[in-house]
Amino acid sequence: AVGSDDRIYSADPKSGQVTVTSAGADGAVTDSSVETWDGLKGAGDLQLAVVGDRPVVLDAGRGKLFLPGGRELALAEARDAKLQQSGPAADSVAVATPKALLKQPLDGSTAKTVGFGGQGVPAAPVQLGGCVHAAWSGANKYVRECAGDADDKTVDVPRASASPSYVFRVNRDLVVLNDVNSGNV
């Protein structure tokens, strides 16, 4: 994953190492640092996102979320969960499970759970401008969870196709939800 600091972040489930690499304009490595997060060893399919310059790793199969520095948290109903896309600095990381959006503070304190009244296949959420955007195909629901409650929203996805597959797209300060099966935005 690439952070907003333009560094490259990688996680190796075999060794448990999280590597941060900087590259120059010519593509040559200018700096590299490695941390070992013991809980990552033996993990299966990992999802890695960078929140500002802080790496977060989700092992959905084992129901484990690894916060910056390797702090490990257990997640209920994490199978098929999606970690947020890499994005700007924030105090929390977003994880969408089949039934809810979780906003997990990076300090390890209690997560906020936002339900949408159903169950579906989550898209990888995005954080932008103090809001988290999440969506689920099958349930065809969209949730916007913001710092100010007046900006929160839970709605049906309009004109959903028969078998949608949702992906969020971010361009500068705009977020759109794309159904990659139908092409709808």
PDB file of C-alpha atoms in Angstrom:
ATOM      1  CA  ALA A   1       0.000   0.000   0.000  1.00  0.00           C
ATOM      2  CA  VAL A   2       1.120   3.575  -0.587  1.00  0.00           C
ATOM      3  CA  GLY A   3       0.575   6.101   2.189  1.00  0.00           C
ATOM      4  CA  SER A   4      -0.300   9.755   1.834  1.00  0.00           C
ATOM      5  CA  ASP A   5       3.370  10.320   2.739  1.00  0.00           C
ATOM      6  CA  ASP A   6       4.329   8.650  -0.608  1.00  0.00           C
ATOM      7  CA  ARG A   7       6.084   5.776   1.187  1.00  0.00           C
ATOM      8  CA  ILE A   8       5.448   2.114   0.330  1.00  0.00           C
ATOM      9  CA  TYR A   9       4.114  -0.157   3.079  1.00  0.00           C
ATOM     10  CA  SER A  10       4.134  -3.954   2.922  1.00  0.00           C
ATOM     11  CA  ALA A  11       3.292  -6.802   5.293  1.00  0.00           C
ATOM     12  CA  ASP A  12       4.722 -10.323   5.078  1.00  0.00           C
ATOM     13  CA  PRO A  13       2.613 -12.989   6.810  1.00  0.00           C
ATOM     14  CA  LYS A  14       5.467 -15.520   6.707  1.00  0.00           C
ATOM     15  CA  SER A  15       7.954 -13.409   8.673  1.00  0.00           C
ATOM     16  CA  GLY A  16       5.486 -11.080  10.408  1.00  0.00           C
ATOM     17  CA  GLN A  17       7.424  -8.093   9.123  1.00  0.00           C
ATOM     18  CA  VAL A  18       5.939  -4.736   8.190  1.00  0.00           C
ATOM     19  CA  THR A  19       8.289  -2.793   5.922  1.00  0.00           C
ATOM     20  CA  VAL A  20       8.177   0.911   5.104  1.00  0.00           C
ATOM     21  CA  THR A  21      10.168   1.969   2.040  1.00  0.00           C
ATOM     22  CA  SER A  22      10.934   5.406   0.615  1.00  0.00           C
ATOM     23  CA  ALA A  23      11.950   5.823  -3.012  1.00  0.00           C
ATOM     24  CA  GLY A  24      13.499   8.719  -4.877  1.00  0.00           C
ATOM     25  CA  ALA A  25      12.266  10.262  -8.110  1.00  0.00           C
ATOM     26  CA  ASP A  26      14.339   7.714 -10.047  1.00  0.00           C
ATOM     27  CA  GLY A  27      12.615   4.804  -8.245  1.00  0.00           C
ATOM     28  CA  ALA A  28      15.689   3.853  -6.235  1.00  0.00           C
ATOM     29  CA  VAL A  29      15.180   2.989  -2.553  1.00  0.00           C
ATOM     30  CA  THR A  30      16.334   5.873  -0.350  1.00  0.00           C
ATOM     31  CA  ASP A  31      15.260   4.478   3.033  1.00  0.00           C
ATOM     32  CA  SER A  32      13.692   1.338   4.437  1.00  0.00           C
ATOM     33  CA  SER A  33      12.615   0.324   7.930  1.00  0.00           C
ATOM     34  CA  VAL A  34      11.288  -2.992   9.208  1.00  0.00           C
ATOM     35  CA  GLU A  35       9.208  -3.896  12.274  1.00  0.00           C
ATOM     36  CA  THR A  36       8.215  -7.414  13.282  1.00  0.00           C
ATOM     37  CA  TRP A  37       4.582  -7.818  14.348  1.00  0.00           C
ATOM     38  CA  ASP A  38       4.543 -11.303  15.894  1.00  0.00           C
ATOM     39  CA  GLY A  39       0.781 -11.740  15.514  1.00  0.00           C
ATOM     40  CA  LEU A  40       1.084 -11.542  11.721  1.00  0.00           C
ATOM     41  CA  LYS A  41       3.196 -14.703  11.546  1.00  0.00           C
ATOM     42  CA  GLY A  42       1.220 -17.527   9.965  1.00  0.00           C
ATOM     43  CA  ALA A  43      -1.595 -15.274   8.781  1.00  0.00           C
ATOM     44  CA  GLY A  44      -3.391 -16.059   5.563  1.00  0.00           C
ATOM     45  CA  ASP A  45      -4.816 -13.457   3.232  1.00  0.00           C
ATOM     46  CA  LEU A  46      -3.972 -10.021   4.619  1.00  0.00           C
ATOM     47  CA  GLN A  47      -5.463  -6.618   3.840  1.00  0.00           C
ATOM     48  CA  LEU A  48      -3.161  -3.636   4.390  1.00  0.00           C
ATOM     49  CA  ALA A  49      -4.136   0.024   4.510  1.00  0.00           C
ATOM     50  CA  VAL A  50      -2.270   3.148   5.517  1.00  0.00           C
ATOM     51  CA  VAL A  51      -4.096   5.790   7.549  1.00  0.00           C
ATOM     52  CA  GLY A  52      -1.952   8.861   6.915  1.00  0.00           C
ATOM     53  CA  ASP A  53       1.432   7.313   7.682  1.00  0.00           C
ATOM     54  CA  ARG A  54       0.223   4.560  10.015  1.00  0.00           C
ATOM     55  CA  PRO A  55      -0.113   0.986   8.688  1.00  0.00           C
ATOM     56  CA  VAL A  56      -3.077  -1.181   9.715  1.00  0.00           C
ATOM     57  CA  VAL A  57      -3.489  -4.849   8.783  1.00  0.00           C
ATOM     58  CA  LEU A  58      -6.636  -6.993   8.744  1.00  0.00           C
ATOM     59  CA  ASP A  59      -6.528 -10.781   8.840  1.00  0.00           C
ATOM     60  CA  ALA A  60     -10.252 -11.322   8.225  1.00  0.00           C
ATOM     61  CA  GLY A  61      -9.938 -15.116   8.150  1.00  0.00           C
ATOM     62  CA  ARG A  62      -8.642 -15.204  11.722  1.00  0.00           C
ATOM     63  CA  GLY A  63     -10.715 -12.210  12.867  1.00  0.00           C
ATOM     64  CA  LYS A  64      -7.710 -10.101  13.835  1.00  0.00           C
ATOM     65  CA  LEU A  65      -7.025  -6.420  13.303  1.00  0.00           C
ATOM     66  CA  PHE A  66      -3.477  -5.174  13.778  1.00  0.00           C
ATOM     67  CA  LEU A  67      -3.119  -1.503  14.667  1.00  0.00           C
ATOM     68  CA  PRO A  68       0.054   0.561  14.135  1.00  0.00           C
ATOM     69  CA  GLY A  69       2.963  -0.993  15.994  1.00  0.00           C
ATOM     70  CA  GLY A  70       1.396  -4.463  15.844  1.00  0.00           C
ATOM     71  CA  ARG A  71      -1.221  -4.152  18.581  1.00  0.00           C
ATOM     72  CA  GLU A  72      -3.670  -7.002  17.971  1.00  0.00           C
ATOM     73  CA  LEU A  73      -7.452  -6.825  18.419  1.00  0.00           C
ATOM     74  CA  ALA A  74     -10.053  -9.558  17.927  1.00  0.00           C
ATOM     75  CA  LEU A  75     -12.958  -8.691  15.622  1.00  0.00           C
ATOM     76  CA  ALA A  76     -16.313 -10.450  15.826  1.00  0.00           C
ATOM     77  CA  GLU A  77     -17.929 -11.451  12.530  1.00  0.00           C
ATOM     78  CA  ALA A  78     -14.786 -10.470  10.628  1.00  0.00           C
ATOM     79  CA  ARG A  79     -15.015 -13.172   7.968  1.00  0.00           C
ATOM     80  CA  ASP A  80     -15.472 -11.391   4.603  1.00  0.00           C
ATOM     81  CA  ALA A  81     -14.741  -8.033   6.266  1.00  0.00           C
ATOM     82  CA  LYS A  82     -13.038  -5.280   4.268  1.00  0.00           C
ATOM     83  CA  LEU A  83     -10.412  -2.900   5.581  1.00  0.00           C
ATOM     84  CA  GLN A  84     -10.688   0.697   4.443  1.00  0.00           C
ATOM     85  CA  GLN A  85      -8.726   1.951   1.466  1.00  0.00           C
ATOM     86  CA  SER A  86      -5.532   3.815   2.314  1.00  0.00           C
ATOM     87  CA  GLY A  87      -6.227   7.468   2.936  1.00  0.00           C
ATOM     88  CA  PRO A  88      -5.480  10.621   4.884  1.00  0.00           C
ATOM     89  CA  ALA A  89      -4.493  10.725   8.541  1.00  0.00           C
ATOM     90  CA  ALA A  90      -7.315   9.997  10.989  1.00  0.00           C
ATOM     91  CA  ASP A  91      -7.762   8.885  14.584  1.00  0.00           C
ATOM     92  CA  SER A  92      -9.482   5.651  13.563  1.00  0.00           C
ATOM     93  CA  VAL A  93      -9.503   2.987  10.878  1.00  0.00           C
ATOM     94  CA  ALA A  94     -12.703   1.793   9.188  1.00  0.00           C
ATOM     95  CA  VAL A  95     -13.619  -1.865   8.749  1.00  0.00           C
ATOM     96  CA  ALA A  96     -16.821  -3.010   7.046  1.00  0.00           C
ATOM     97  CA  THR A  97     -18.165  -6.400   8.111  1.00  0.00           C
ATOM     98  CA  PRO A  98     -21.142  -8.064   6.422  1.00  0.00           C
ATOM     99  CA  LYS A  99     -23.454  -6.504   9.053  1.00  0.00           C
ATOM    100  CA  ALA A 100     -21.858  -3.230  10.182  1.00  0.00           C
ATOM    101  CA  LEU A 101     -19.288  -0.484   9.820  1.00  0.00           C
ATOM    102  CA  LEU A 102     -16.656  -0.402  12.572  1.00  0.00           C
ATOM    103  CA  LYS A 103     -14.670   2.724  13.364  1.00  0.00           C
ATOM    104  CA  GLN A 104     -11.739   1.412  15.390  1.00  0.00           C
ATOM    105  CA  PRO A 105      -9.649   4.090  17.125  1.00  0.00           C
ATOM    106  CA  LEU A 106      -5.957   3.623  16.340  1.00  0.00           C
ATOM    107  CA  ASP A 107      -5.152   3.846  20.057  1.00  0.00           C
ATOM    108  CA  GLY A 108      -7.005   0.547  20.631  1.00  0.00           C
ATOM    109  CA  SER A 109      -9.926   1.997  22.586  1.00  0.00           C
ATOM    110  CA  THR A 110     -13.496   0.789  22.031  1.00  0.00           C
ATOM    111  CA  ALA A 111     -14.703   0.768  18.435  1.00  0.00           C
ATOM    112  CA  LYS A 112     -17.884   2.477  17.308  1.00  0.00           C
ATOM    113  CA  THR A 113     -20.276   0.126  15.502  1.00  0.00           C
ATOM    114  CA  VAL A 114     -22.720   1.512  12.932  1.00  0.00           C
ATOM    115  CA  GLY A 115     -25.341  -0.938  11.709  1.00  0.00           C
ATOM    116  CA  PHE A 116     -27.404  -0.566   8.560  1.00  0.00           C
ATOM    117  CA  GLY A 117     -30.245  -2.973   9.307  1.00  0.00           C
ATOM    118  CA  GLY A 118     -29.214  -5.818   7.063  1.00  0.00           C
ATOM    119  CA  GLN A 119     -26.460  -8.016   5.757  1.00  0.00           C
ATOM    120  CA  GLY A 120     -24.444  -7.834   2.554  1.00  0.00           C
ATOM    121  CA  VAL A 121     -21.065  -7.974   0.881  1.00  0.00           C
ATOM    122  CA  PRO A 122     -19.020  -4.984   2.046  1.00  0.00           C
ATOM    123  CA  ALA A 123     -16.974  -2.711  -0.171  1.00  0.00           C
ATOM    124  CA  ALA A 124     -13.689  -1.406   1.244  1.00  0.00           C
ATOM    125  CA  PRO A 125     -14.730   1.809   3.048  1.00  0.00           C
ATOM    126  CA  VAL A 126     -13.027   5.171   2.547  1.00  0.00           C
ATOM    127  CA  GLN A 127     -12.333   8.055   4.921  1.00  0.00           C
ATOM    128  CA  LEU A 128     -12.304  11.591   3.638  1.00  0.00           C
ATOM    129  CA  GLY A 129     -13.091  14.996   5.116  1.00  0.00           C
ATOM    130  CA  GLY A 130     -14.049  13.667   8.546  1.00  0.00           C
ATOM    131  CA  CYS A 131     -16.507  11.104   7.147  1.00  0.00           C
ATOM    132  CA  VAL A 132     -16.355   7.368   6.535  1.00  0.00           C
ATOM    133  CA  HIS A 133     -18.211   6.040   3.485  1.00  0.00           C
ATOM    134  CA  ALA A 134     -19.323   2.388   3.412  1.00  0.00           C
ATOM    135  CA  ALA A 135     -21.575   0.291   1.164  1.00  0.00           C
ATOM    136  CA  TRP A 136     -22.851  -3.287   0.933  1.00  0.00           C
ATOM    137  CA  SER A 137     -24.009  -5.123  -2.179  1.00  0.00           C
ATOM    138  CA  GLY A 138     -26.825  -7.590  -1.670  1.00  0.00           C
ATOM    139  CA  ALA A 139     -28.348  -5.269   0.921  1.00  0.00           C
ATOM    140  CA  ASN A 140     -27.714  -2.308  -1.445  1.00  0.00           C
ATOM    141  CA  LYS A 141     -27.101   0.068   1.454  1.00  0.00           C
ATOM    142  CA  TYR A 142     -24.819   3.090   1.765  1.00  0.00           C
ATOM    143  CA  VAL A 143     -23.669   4.575   5.082  1.00  0.00           C
ATOM    144  CA  ARG A 144     -21.909   7.887   5.693  1.00  0.00           C
ATOM    145  CA  GLU A 145     -20.629   8.215   9.254  1.00  0.00           C
ATOM    146  CA  CYS A 146     -19.232  11.664  10.058  1.00  0.00           C
ATOM    147  CA  ALA A 147     -17.732  13.498  13.003  1.00  0.00           C
ATOM    148  CA  GLY A 148     -20.913  15.583  13.195  1.00  0.00           C
ATOM    149  CA  ASP A 149     -24.053  13.456  13.612  1.00  0.00           C
ATOM    150  CA  ALA A 150     -26.063  15.867  11.430  1.00  0.00           C
ATOM    151  CA  ASP A 151     -23.996  14.702   8.426  1.00  0.00           C
ATOM    152  CA  ASP A 152     -24.600  10.968   9.010  1.00  0.00           C
ATOM    153  CA  LYS A 153     -26.667   9.106   6.441  1.00  0.00           C
ATOM    154  CA  THR A 154     -27.969   5.567   5.852  1.00  0.00           C
ATOM    155  CA  VAL A 155     -29.798   5.096   2.539  1.00  0.00           C
ATOM    156  CA  ASP A 156     -30.595   2.553  -0.145  1.00  0.00           C
ATOM    157  CA  VAL A 157     -28.285   2.657  -3.157  1.00  0.00           C
ATOM    158  CA  PRO A 158     -30.415   4.140  -5.962  1.00  0.00           C
ATOM    159  CA  ARG A 159     -30.815   2.196  -9.213  1.00  0.00           C
ATOM    160  CA  ALA A 160     -28.862  -0.809  -7.904  1.00  0.00           C
ATOM    161  CA  SER A 161     -28.273  -3.485 -10.524  1.00  0.00           C
ATOM    162  CA  ALA A 162     -29.395  -7.089 -10.127  1.00  0.00           C
ATOM    163  CA  SER A 163     -25.952  -8.251  -8.932  1.00  0.00           C
ATOM    164  CA  PRO A 164     -23.848  -5.242  -7.941  1.00  0.00           C
ATOM    165  CA  SER A 165     -20.211  -5.232  -6.892  1.00  0.00           C
ATOM    166  CA  TYR A 166     -19.355  -1.942  -5.207  1.00  0.00           C
ATOM    167  CA  VAL A 167     -16.025  -0.107  -5.167  1.00  0.00           C
ATOM    168  CA  PHE A 168     -15.460   3.401  -3.833  1.00  0.00           C
ATOM    169  CA  ARG A 169     -13.453   5.794  -5.999  1.00  0.00           C
ATOM    170  CA  VAL A 170     -11.767   8.886  -4.547  1.00  0.00           C
ATOM    171  CA  ASN A 171     -10.533  11.881  -6.508  1.00  0.00           C
ATOM    172  CA  ARG A 172      -9.309  14.841  -4.486  1.00  0.00           C
ATOM    173  CA  ASP A 173     -12.261  15.691  -2.196  1.00  0.00           C
ATOM    174  CA  LEU A 174     -14.887  13.639  -4.051  1.00  0.00           C
ATOM    175  CA  VAL A 175     -16.085  10.125  -3.219  1.00  0.00           C
ATOM    176  CA  VAL A 176     -18.236   8.110  -5.613  1.00  0.00           C
ATOM    177  CA  LEU A 177     -19.637   4.608  -5.372  1.00  0.00           C
ATOM    178  CA  ASN A 178     -19.076   2.550  -8.520  1.00  0.00           C
ATOM    179  CA  ASP A 179     -20.926  -0.677  -9.352  1.00  0.00           C
ATOM    180  CA  VAL A 180     -18.214  -2.376 -11.383  1.00  0.00           C
ATOM    181  CA  ASN A 181     -20.668  -4.957 -12.782  1.00  0.00           C
ATOM    182  CA  SER A 182     -23.105  -2.452 -14.327  1.00  0.00           C
ATOM    183  CA  GLY A 183     -20.831   0.574 -14.641  1.00  0.00           C
ATOM    184  CA  ASN A 184     -23.256   2.731 -12.635  1.00  0.00           C
ATOM    185  CA  VAL A 185     -21.770   5.505 -10.497  1.00  0.00           C
TER     186      VAL A 185
END
